[in-house]
Each structure stands twice: as C-alpha cells, then as structure tokens.
C-alpha cells in the first residue's frame, strides 16, 4: 500500500532501508487549518508576515536574495522558510505572490558549477535554509525544476566540501542540509547522495555526544556554538538524521533522550523546556528563551516524529506550539520578543541577567535586540500545521491535535479528514474520515503521555484501550493506538483526553502546573504601553495591573481543582483581561508578600513552604501562551506531602 500527495514525486529506489523517513510528511498544502488555528494563522498573515517586506528593509526589494545589494546572508531564506508554508496552508494568493519573486530569483541564480545564491556571500549556512524553502515549494507545487537544481548543487557540495568544509553555523546545523539531501534521495534513489549524507555528518557537530556527556552545567558566559540555544534546538535532530543512514533507530532515540534529560537537569524551565537567552541559561525562572530556539525546536520535534514515530514527539511539539510559541508574540502577531521569561512580570527596556542580550530583548516589536528572530519566527505556526499528520506504509498517523482538514489519497483512492476540536483548550477531538474506499487502512491516534483514562469511540461504539483497568482492548504502543478498518462508513472517531491539573516540583520546593498540554500560569493583568515612533507595526512594553506575588496552596488536591471553559476569542492566545482565556484552572492561592522584584524582574521564588498567609483566594490560572505577564514557577504554601510528581515528563514529554 502507498499513500501519495499532490506534488510529491515517486521514490525509485528499491532498497527499502535507504529510502529515508519511516513516517513521511504529507505534501505542503495537504493539511489546512480550521477553527481557532486558522484564526491564528490569519493574524500572522495579516500582520507581521504579510507586512514584513514593506516594513523591514532586510527582506525588502534590495535583499541580496532578490539580486539587490542589501542583506545577503540568512534573513531572506529565514523569512521564506515561514512565508512559503504559510501561503500554502492558508491557500492565500497574496502571500503566494509575495513568495514567487524570491523562488524565481533563487532558481535563476544557479551557476554552471551548481552553486547558487547571492554572489557576495558564499557561506554554506544560508543555503541550508534556502534548500528547505525549495523542497517545501516543490512539495506544494510539483515544480519540476527543483529536483535537478538540487542535484546540481549537491554534486557541487560533494566536490567542494572536502576542501571547503562546513564551519561555524553550518557545522552546528549540518543535519538540516542532510535532510534536504534525503528529500532528493527519497525521490531518485541515487546512491551518490548517500556519500554526501556521510560527508555532511562527518562535518557536523556530534550533538548527542556533547549534550549527553559534556553539557555545560550552569549558565554559559562566553559564546560557543555548542551552548547557543537555537543551535542546540537544531542540533537535537542530528541523531534522528543519522538514524536514516545507519538504521539504528532505537540506539539514536535512546541517545537523544539522554540529551533531553541532561538539558532538563541543567537548564530545564518550569514551562517544560530548556533555557537559551542567546546561550544556555540554567534552570532559574529568571532565564530567557529565544524565539528562534522555539521555532527551531518545533521543527526538530517534527523531524523526530518522522523518524522515531513515537507519541512523545507529538507531546513535545504540542507543548511548544501551545505554550512557548504563542507567548513569543503579542496576541495579534504584530511584533515578537527576542527572549521570553518563565516568570515574566514586567516587559520593559531594562537590564536583566541574561547570558547575552541588550536591554530591549524582552519587549514586543519588530526587531528587539537582533533581527534573526524577526526573520525566523514565521515558520512556527505554518510548519506546525503542515506536520499535524504523517503517512505510514499502511495508513495515516496524528502527530498533534488541532482543528484542521486533510486532503490526500491512499493508493489511488481519495481520502478527506476533518478534525473538529477546540483542543488544547478542550478535551474532545472528533475526527471524520470521508472516502469511497472500502479496503481497510490504518489510522494511528496519539495518546498523550499525560492522558489518563482516555476514552475512544468509533461510530458511537466504545473502543476499549488495553491500558484501562486491565480491560481487553487495543494496545497503546509507543504512544499510539492503531485503528484499521473500512473507513467508508465507519462514522466519527471521538477521542476524549481528560485534563486534570498536575503539579511539578521545582527548585526550592517551588511548583509549576500543567493541564493537558498546557502550562498554566497566573497573570496579574496587563497594561500595554506603546513606544511612539517605533519601527514596523509598533513596539510595546507591558506592565502589571495588580499583584503578581502569589503562592500555590493545597497542591496535594491539584487533580480536584476546578476547571472552567469559555469561547476561544478571535485572537486565540489573547488575555485582555483575566476573563477572556478559553480555559481557566481555579487553584487555591496564598499571598507571598516576601517575594519581591529584583530590578525589572521577579526575584527567585522563596523557599517553600512560605508562611506569609493562609489560603485566601481563588487563583485563576490561564494558559502560558495567553499571558504575556505571568508567574509559572510558584512558591508553595503548605506541604508537598502525598504529592506524586514522579511520573511527570521532563522537557515536555522526555
């Protein structure tokens, strides 16, 4: 059985062990957003991405990637790496028209020897990003010029990399170059491409060796490519890319998990991810996380899903998409932060103890601190959409749950899938398959690692899962349950993933709170202050409307805390006041008056238990991604006794 998508060429190799990713991405444009997810992408299209060429000269008409004399390094390709998928998942002609001149210039820039791009810059690194742009464009359009273009360039690399090897950023990020080589190999089966894969691997930092065995154990204070946050996020895919070549999936997956565990031990944050305020920044809630790191880690998680095929990879992708990604921009996606903080109670131009950043790195705007994130942020949401589903040899699998639609084929049969849900704000996901095909094929549904007592039905009939109280039923294997049947008249698939509060222990006996894939936080309310005359669409500081210094109480009873839900707003990740969040977790709180500011940020949480006050209020916790001011890591009033947080995953599912 084969599954095909418009624009995807056919693999000609007969060696099944070398055809590439075990779980293939669907062609760009095959998956489209619906519901709140479409609203979010439209905000991006109408604001920062759709306006960027007009407001930021670095990707304007003078760009070196359009043949001009302007910026000719990474910013043009970074911008396209988000613009191209955004245009296709939204099927937006205006965005397609913006992308076309860039694509045409790149394809027309190739020299006789196969090299391409601006003549004033010969760095391998920005071309690695341009390769990703071209493969996405080809997947979406079927452009037959791309494969021979890549073949000529890869022959150039094979000839010239021995004498001019990857260095600097390219050496840190060589796995992304190899992914594009695999893209071509999956379509041609040419053996010489594997020689290039081996050459790139030999010139790329051995990331899992460093992260697992040599990782810096505190905040970095000097620059190194190995401690640069986005490099780490990109480098974490290196083991998975190596596994495509040596077929050691289990060994590489285990080594990658060791890397995640080390990152969590030394740099893990209360939001579930590792710090990187330019460089790895330690575990404290005062550290930051760079927007480039967030979107690159999302792409790495999607690559892990394609290679390793485990539910944990989707867990991680959702944790990033539903927490750190929306938090990195203002609710309407007019501007972004360079760094976000886990405990962020003031957004302002001020000194913070980040590893390397200017005083404006935390404000929302066009180009705070440095322009890499201005160019790179655009890939986050559209690539999330394009990687929601994957194809297996015998069917389709869900990587992440979101309102969406899929148009594809199984063999020669049309298959349409709609996903109706307000997840992650709600617990219920309804999947409908529309096809005339009567031959069975598989749907693999991810059961998140946090989900207890998940309930599944097809056509109104309960489908028991084997993990539920010893009942006979379908096994959950590597986080997935497989439904294989004739889908022409099967009826709706309804998956209910009960969400109960989970408390995670932090340093000094502090606590963080999770609800399903969401990290839940306290917001003191937000007063947005505009910087008049700022470049781009605008710049904003954010100041608290009320007290932020609260402690959690009665954490032993967290699974019984009350949850209320409401409508998802037009700007899905907005919090204009504390009543607009689509899901609210009501936790008992106590004032922690001894917890004060340290300059422009919250000081470290005091040691727990704090004894300032008895519980005295309903502490309304909202999604991390909705709150641009937030407390994520709380001191605790009272005892941790009988709280079992030993099963809570680290680093968003590790």
mmCIF file of C-alpha atoms in Angstrom, residues 147-382:
data_model
loop_
_atom_site.group_PDB
_atom_site.id
_atom_site.type_symbol
_atom_site.label_atom_id
_atom_site.label_comp_id
_atom_site.label_asym_id
_atom_site.label_seq_id
_atom_site.Cartn_x
_atom_site.Cartn_y
_atom_site.Cartn_z
ATOM 1 C CA UNK A 147 14.972 18.303 -8.159
ATOM 2 C CA UNK A 148 17.553 18.913 -10.930
ATOM 3 C CA UNK A 149 18.512 22.201 -9.235
ATOM 4 C CA UNK A 150 19.221 20.312 -6.010
ATOM 5 C CA UNK A 151 21.082 17.569 -7.857
ATOM 6 C CA UNK A 152 23.469 20.096 -9.401
ATOM 7 C CA UNK A 153 24.017 21.831 -6.051
ATOM 8 C CA UNK A 154 24.562 18.578 -4.149
ATOM 9 C CA UNK A 155 27.139 17.465 -6.715
ATOM 10 C CA UNK A 156 28.858 20.816 -6.089
ATOM 11 C CA UNK A 157 28.815 20.122 -2.353
ATOM 12 C CA UNK A 158 30.176 16.615 -2.812
ATOM 13 C CA UNK A 159 33.055 18.027 -4.873
ATOM 14 C CA UNK A 160 33.840 21.070 -2.732
ATOM 15 C CA UNK A 161 33.029 20.227 0.916
ATOM 16 C CA UNK A 162 36.256 18.213 1.357
ATOM 17 C CA UNK A 163 38.292 21.327 0.599
ATOM 18 C CA UNK A 164 35.834 23.916 1.962
ATOM 19 C CA UNK A 165 34.079 22.173 4.839
ATOM 20 C CA UNK A 166 31.152 23.294 6.930
ATOM 21 C CA UNK A 167 32.242 25.778 9.582
ATOM 22 C CA UNK A 168 30.617 27.961 12.221
ATOM 23 C CA UNK A 169 26.810 27.993 11.889
ATOM 24 C CA UNK A 170 26.856 25.459 9.063
ATOM 25 C CA UNK A 171 28.834 22.977 11.142
ATOM 26 C CA UNK A 172 26.355 23.348 14.010
ATOM 27 C CA UNK A 173 23.356 22.916 11.702
ATOM 28 C CA UNK A 174 24.548 20.415 9.108
ATOM 29 C CA UNK A 175 21.705 17.984 9.862
ATOM 30 C CA UNK A 176 19.294 20.351 8.134
ATOM 31 C CA UNK A 177 21.441 20.211 4.999
ATOM 32 C CA UNK A 178 21.355 16.404 5.161
ATOM 33 C CA UNK A 179 17.543 16.428 5.432
ATOM 34 C CA UNK A 180 17.334 18.154 2.055
ATOM 35 C CA UNK A 181 19.691 15.556 0.577
ATOM 36 C CA UNK A 182 17.394 12.848 1.931
ATOM 37 C CA UNK A 183 14.439 14.647 0.326
ATOM 38 C CA UNK A 184 16.073 14.225 -3.082
ATOM 39 C CA UNK A 185 17.202 10.661 -2.367
ATOM 40 C CA UNK A 186 13.652 9.668 -1.457
ATOM 41 C CA UNK A 187 12.682 10.720 -4.993
ATOM 42 C CA UNK A 188 15.633 9.451 -7.034
ATOM 43 C CA UNK A 189 17.324 6.681 -5.042
ATOM 44 C CA UNK A 190 20.722 7.851 -6.356
ATOM 45 C CA UNK A 191 23.471 6.191 -4.320
ATOM 46 C CA UNK A 192 25.917 9.093 -4.621
ATOM 47 C CA UNK A 193 23.597 11.201 -2.473
ATOM 48 C CA UNK A 194 24.383 8.893 0.450
ATOM 49 C CA UNK A 195 28.061 9.756 0.045
ATOM 50 C CA UNK A 196 27.075 13.386 0.575
ATOM 51 C CA UNK A 197 24.979 12.455 3.623
ATOM 52 C CA UNK A 198 28.077 10.788 5.115
ATOM 53 C CA UNK A 199 30.275 13.764 4.288
ATOM 54 C CA UNK A 200 27.847 16.208 5.916
ATOM 55 C CA UNK A 201 27.612 14.003 9.011
ATOM 56 C CA UNK A 202 31.407 13.955 9.329
ATOM 57 C CA UNK A 203 31.479 17.775 9.257
ATOM 58 C CA UNK A 204 28.571 18.339 11.684
ATOM 59 C CA UNK A 205 28.911 18.684 15.470
ATOM 60 C CA UNK A 206 28.137 15.371 17.166
ATOM 61 C CA UNK A 207 25.382 16.898 19.206
ATOM 62 C CA UNK A 208 24.213 13.912 21.221
ATOM 63 C CA UNK A 209 27.797 13.221 22.309
ATOM 64 C CA UNK A 210 28.132 16.783 23.574
ATOM 65 C CA UNK A 211 24.691 17.104 25.157
ATOM 66 C CA UNK A 212 24.720 13.676 26.775
ATOM 67 C CA UNK A 213 28.280 13.700 28.101
ATOM 68 C CA UNK A 214 29.785 17.189 28.095
ATOM 69 C CA UNK A 215 26.915 19.658 28.555
ATOM 70 C CA UNK A 216 27.690 22.838 30.455
ATOM 71 C CA UNK A 217 26.106 22.575 33.915
ATOM 72 C CA UNK A 218 25.258 26.216 34.517
ATOM 73 C CA UNK A 219 24.565 29.423 32.616
ATOM 74 C CA UNK A 220 27.021 29.972 29.767
ATOM 75 C CA UNK A 221 29.012 33.200 29.993
ATOM 76 C CA UNK A 222 31.006 33.065 26.763
ATOM 77 C CA UNK A 223 29.936 32.252 23.226
ATOM 78 C CA UNK A 224 30.185 28.746 21.856
ATOM 79 C CA UNK A 225 28.189 27.176 19.049
ATOM 80 C CA UNK A 226 27.513 24.264 21.417
ATOM 81 C CA UNK A 227 25.802 26.476 24.007
ATOM 82 C CA UNK A 228 23.873 28.720 21.606
ATOM 83 C CA UNK A 229 20.174 27.986 22.228
ATOM 84 C CA UNK A 230 18.929 27.802 18.612
ATOM 85 C CA UNK A 231 21.955 25.696 17.661
ATOM 86 C CA UNK A 232 21.058 23.222 20.406
ATOM 87 C CA UNK A 233 17.441 23.129 19.217
ATOM 88 C CA UNK A 234 18.544 22.454 15.640
ATOM 89 C CA UNK A 235 21.324 20.085 16.663
ATOM 90 C CA UNK A 236 18.939 17.822 18.590
ATOM 91 C CA UNK A 237 17.720 16.416 15.259
ATOM 92 C CA UNK A 238 21.226 15.206 14.315
ATOM 93 C CA UNK A 239 20.782 11.743 15.842
ATOM 94 C CA UNK A 240 17.483 11.224 14.042
ATOM 95 C CA UNK A 241 19.039 12.238 10.722
ATOM 96 C CA UNK A 242 21.955 9.867 11.375
ATOM 97 C CA UNK A 243 19.454 7.076 12.039
ATOM 98 C CA UNK A 244 18.167 7.374 8.477
ATOM 99 C CA UNK A 245 21.604 6.302 7.282
ATOM 100 C CA UNK A 246 22.725 3.669 9.778
ATOM 101 C CA UNK A 247 19.202 2.364 10.612
ATOM 102 C CA UNK A 248 19.940 2.465 14.349
ATOM 103 C CA UNK A 249 16.597 3.977 15.304
ATOM 104 C CA UNK A 250 16.452 2.569 18.833
ATOM 105 C CA UNK A 251 20.039 3.484 19.678
ATOM 106 C CA UNK A 252 19.754 7.020 18.336
ATOM 107 C CA UNK A 253 16.391 7.565 20.015
ATOM 108 C CA UNK A 254 17.874 6.468 23.354
ATOM 109 C CA UNK A 255 20.852 8.773 22.891
ATOM 110 C CA UNK A 256 18.562 11.688 22.046
ATOM 111 C CA UNK A 257 16.566 11.015 25.218
ATOM 112 C CA UNK A 258 19.797 11.155 27.209
ATOM 113 C CA UNK A 259 20.439 14.575 25.659
ATOM 114 C CA UNK A 260 16.963 15.775 26.631
ATOM 115 C CA UNK A 261 17.462 14.505 30.177
ATOM 116 C CA UNK A 262 20.768 16.369 30.517
ATOM 117 C CA UNK A 263 19.225 19.572 29.178
ATOM 118 C CA UNK A 264 16.393 19.271 31.666
ATOM 119 C CA UNK A 265 18.713 18.556 34.566
ATOM 120 C CA UNK A 266 20.897 21.593 33.994
ATOM 121 C CA UNK A 267 18.732 24.048 32.011
ATOM 122 C CA UNK A 268 15.113 22.864 32.283
ATOM 123 C CA UNK A 269 12.495 25.544 32.904
ATOM 124 C CA UNK A 270 9.101 25.389 34.592
ATOM 125 C CA UNK A 271 7.457 25.692 31.159
ATOM 126 C CA UNK A 272 8.947 22.314 30.246
ATOM 127 C CA UNK A 273 11.806 23.481 28.004
ATOM 128 C CA UNK A 274 15.457 24.417 28.275
ATOM 129 C CA UNK A 275 16.619 27.987 28.661
ATOM 130 C CA UNK A 276 18.526 29.852 25.988
ATOM 131 C CA UNK A 277 18.787 33.607 26.437
ATOM 132 C CA UNK A 278 21.143 33.550 23.480
ATOM 133 C CA UNK A 279 23.211 30.930 25.343
ATOM 134 C CA UNK A 280 22.094 28.139 27.661
ATOM 135 C CA UNK A 281 20.990 29.917 30.830
ATOM 136 C CA UNK A 282 20.413 27.415 33.636
ATOM 137 C CA UNK A 283 17.218 26.362 35.425
ATOM 138 C CA UNK A 284 16.097 29.522 37.205
ATOM 139 C CA UNK A 285 12.851 31.241 36.213
ATOM 140 C CA UNK A 286 14.762 34.458 35.503
ATOM 141 C CA UNK A 287 16.419 32.892 32.434
ATOM 142 C CA UNK A 288 15.045 33.514 28.977
ATOM 143 C CA UNK A 289 14.238 31.502 25.863
ATOM 144 C CA UNK A 290 14.876 32.901 22.384
ATOM 145 C CA UNK A 291 12.108 32.887 19.768
ATOM 146 C CA UNK A 292 14.455 31.311 17.178
ATOM 147 C CA UNK A 293 15.025 28.477 19.631
ATOM 148 C CA UNK A 294 11.276 27.882 19.983
ATOM 149 C CA UNK A 295 10.508 27.602 16.265
ATOM 150 C CA UNK A 296 13.619 25.540 15.522
ATOM 151 C CA UNK A 297 12.817 23.171 18.364
ATOM 152 C CA UNK A 298 9.338 22.730 16.874
ATOM 153 C CA UNK A 299 10.834 21.725 13.532
ATOM 154 C CA UNK A 300 13.208 19.323 15.289
ATOM 155 C CA UNK A 301 10.280 17.732 17.140
ATOM 156 C CA UNK A 302 8.504 17.217 13.811
ATOM 157 C CA UNK A 303 11.632 15.545 12.388
ATOM 158 C CA UNK A 304 11.782 13.251 15.426
ATOM 159 C CA UNK A 305 8.168 12.275 14.729
ATOM 160 C CA UNK A 306 9.036 11.437 11.110
ATOM 161 C CA UNK A 307 12.000 9.277 12.092
ATOM 162 C CA UNK A 308 11.223 7.831 15.516
ATOM 163 C CA UNK A 309 7.424 7.721 15.171
ATOM 164 C CA UNK A 310 6.722 7.945 18.905
ATOM 165 C CA UNK A 311 3.899 9.679 20.683
ATOM 166 C CA UNK A 312 6.384 11.565 22.828
ATOM 167 C CA UNK A 313 7.478 13.553 19.765
ATOM 168 C CA UNK A 314 3.945 14.850 19.308
ATOM 169 C CA UNK A 315 3.747 15.612 23.023
ATOM 170 C CA UNK A 316 6.786 17.821 22.664
ATOM 171 C CA UNK A 317 5.515 19.521 19.533
ATOM 172 C CA UNK A 318 2.226 20.378 21.223
ATOM 173 C CA UNK A 319 3.956 21.666 24.362
ATOM 174 C CA UNK A 320 5.970 24.081 22.228
ATOM 175 C CA UNK A 321 3.120 25.131 19.943
ATOM 176 C CA UNK A 322 0.605 25.618 22.743
ATOM 177 C CA UNK A 323 2.846 27.394 25.240
ATOM 178 C CA UNK A 324 6.100 28.982 24.103
ATOM 179 C CA UNK A 325 5.145 29.772 20.502
ATOM 180 C CA UNK A 326 2.114 31.992 21.195
ATOM 181 C CA UNK A 327 3.921 33.600 24.128
ATOM 182 C CA UNK A 328 6.725 34.741 21.816
ATOM 183 C CA UNK A 329 4.476 37.262 20.010
ATOM 184 C CA UNK A 330 1.820 39.749 21.036
ATOM 185 C CA UNK A 331 -1.755 38.403 20.732
ATOM 186 C CA UNK A 332 -2.310 39.879 17.240
ATOM 187 C CA UNK A 333 1.165 38.875 15.964
ATOM 188 C CA UNK A 334 2.262 42.439 15.260
ATOM 189 C CA UNK A 335 5.619 42.012 16.995
ATOM 190 C CA UNK A 336 7.658 39.488 18.946
ATOM 191 C CA UNK A 337 10.008 39.145 21.889
ATOM 192 C CA UNK A 338 13.590 38.122 21.370
ATOM 193 C CA UNK A 339 13.540 36.425 24.800
ATOM 194 C CA UNK A 340 10.596 35.299 26.907
ATOM 195 C CA UNK A 341 10.874 34.559 30.622
ATOM 196 C CA UNK A 342 9.151 31.797 32.546
ATOM 197 C CA UNK A 343 8.340 34.203 35.382
ATOM 198 C CA UNK A 344 7.736 37.397 33.419
ATOM 199 C CA UNK A 345 6.057 40.090 35.490
ATOM 200 C CA UNK A 346 7.318 43.127 33.550
ATOM 201 C CA UNK A 347 8.095 43.634 29.868
ATOM 202 C CA UNK A 348 10.327 46.670 29.570
ATOM 203 C CA UNK A 349 13.621 48.079 28.374
ATOM 204 C CA UNK A 350 15.828 47.211 31.323
ATOM 205 C CA UNK A 351 18.853 45.175 32.344
ATOM 206 C CA UNK A 352 18.241 41.506 33.047
ATOM 207 C CA UNK A 353 20.816 38.866 33.855
ATOM 208 C CA UNK A 354 20.602 37.086 30.541
ATOM 209 C CA UNK A 355 23.674 35.397 29.137
ATOM 210 C CA UNK A 356 23.984 37.772 26.184
ATOM 211 C CA UNK A 357 21.348 40.316 25.168
ATOM 212 C CA UNK A 358 20.621 44.021 25.044
ATOM 213 C CA UNK A 359 18.166 45.748 27.361
ATOM 214 C CA UNK A 360 15.332 45.700 24.792
ATOM 215 C CA UNK A 361 15.410 41.919 24.191
ATOM 216 C CA UNK A 362 12.194 41.375 26.167
ATOM 217 C CA UNK A 363 9.889 43.958 24.584
ATOM 218 C CA UNK A 364 7.428 43.182 21.800
ATOM 219 C CA UNK A 365 8.344 44.774 18.496
ATOM 220 C CA UNK A 366 9.811 44.451 15.037
ATOM 221 C CA UNK A 367 13.493 43.859 15.806
ATOM 222 C CA UNK A 368 14.261 43.731 19.521
ATOM 223 C CA UNK A 369 17.949 43.005 20.166
ATOM 224 C CA UNK A 370 18.786 41.319 16.821
ATOM 225 C CA UNK A 371 16.990 40.555 13.567
ATOM 226 C CA UNK A 372 17.396 36.761 13.347
ATOM 227 C CA UNK A 373 14.105 36.148 15.171
ATOM 228 C CA UNK A 374 12.377 38.836 13.095
ATOM 229 C CA UNK A 375 13.204 36.747 10.033
ATOM 230 C CA UNK A 376 12.818 33.272 11.537
ATOM 231 C CA UNK A 377 9.649 33.440 13.646
ATOM 232 C CA UNK A 378 7.365 32.916 10.635
ATOM 233 C CA UNK A 379 7.914 29.149 10.354
ATOM 234 C CA UNK A 380 6.370 28.274 13.716
ATOM 235 C CA UNK A 381 2.624 28.169 13.081
ATOM 236 C CA UNK A 382 2.541 27.107 9.394
#
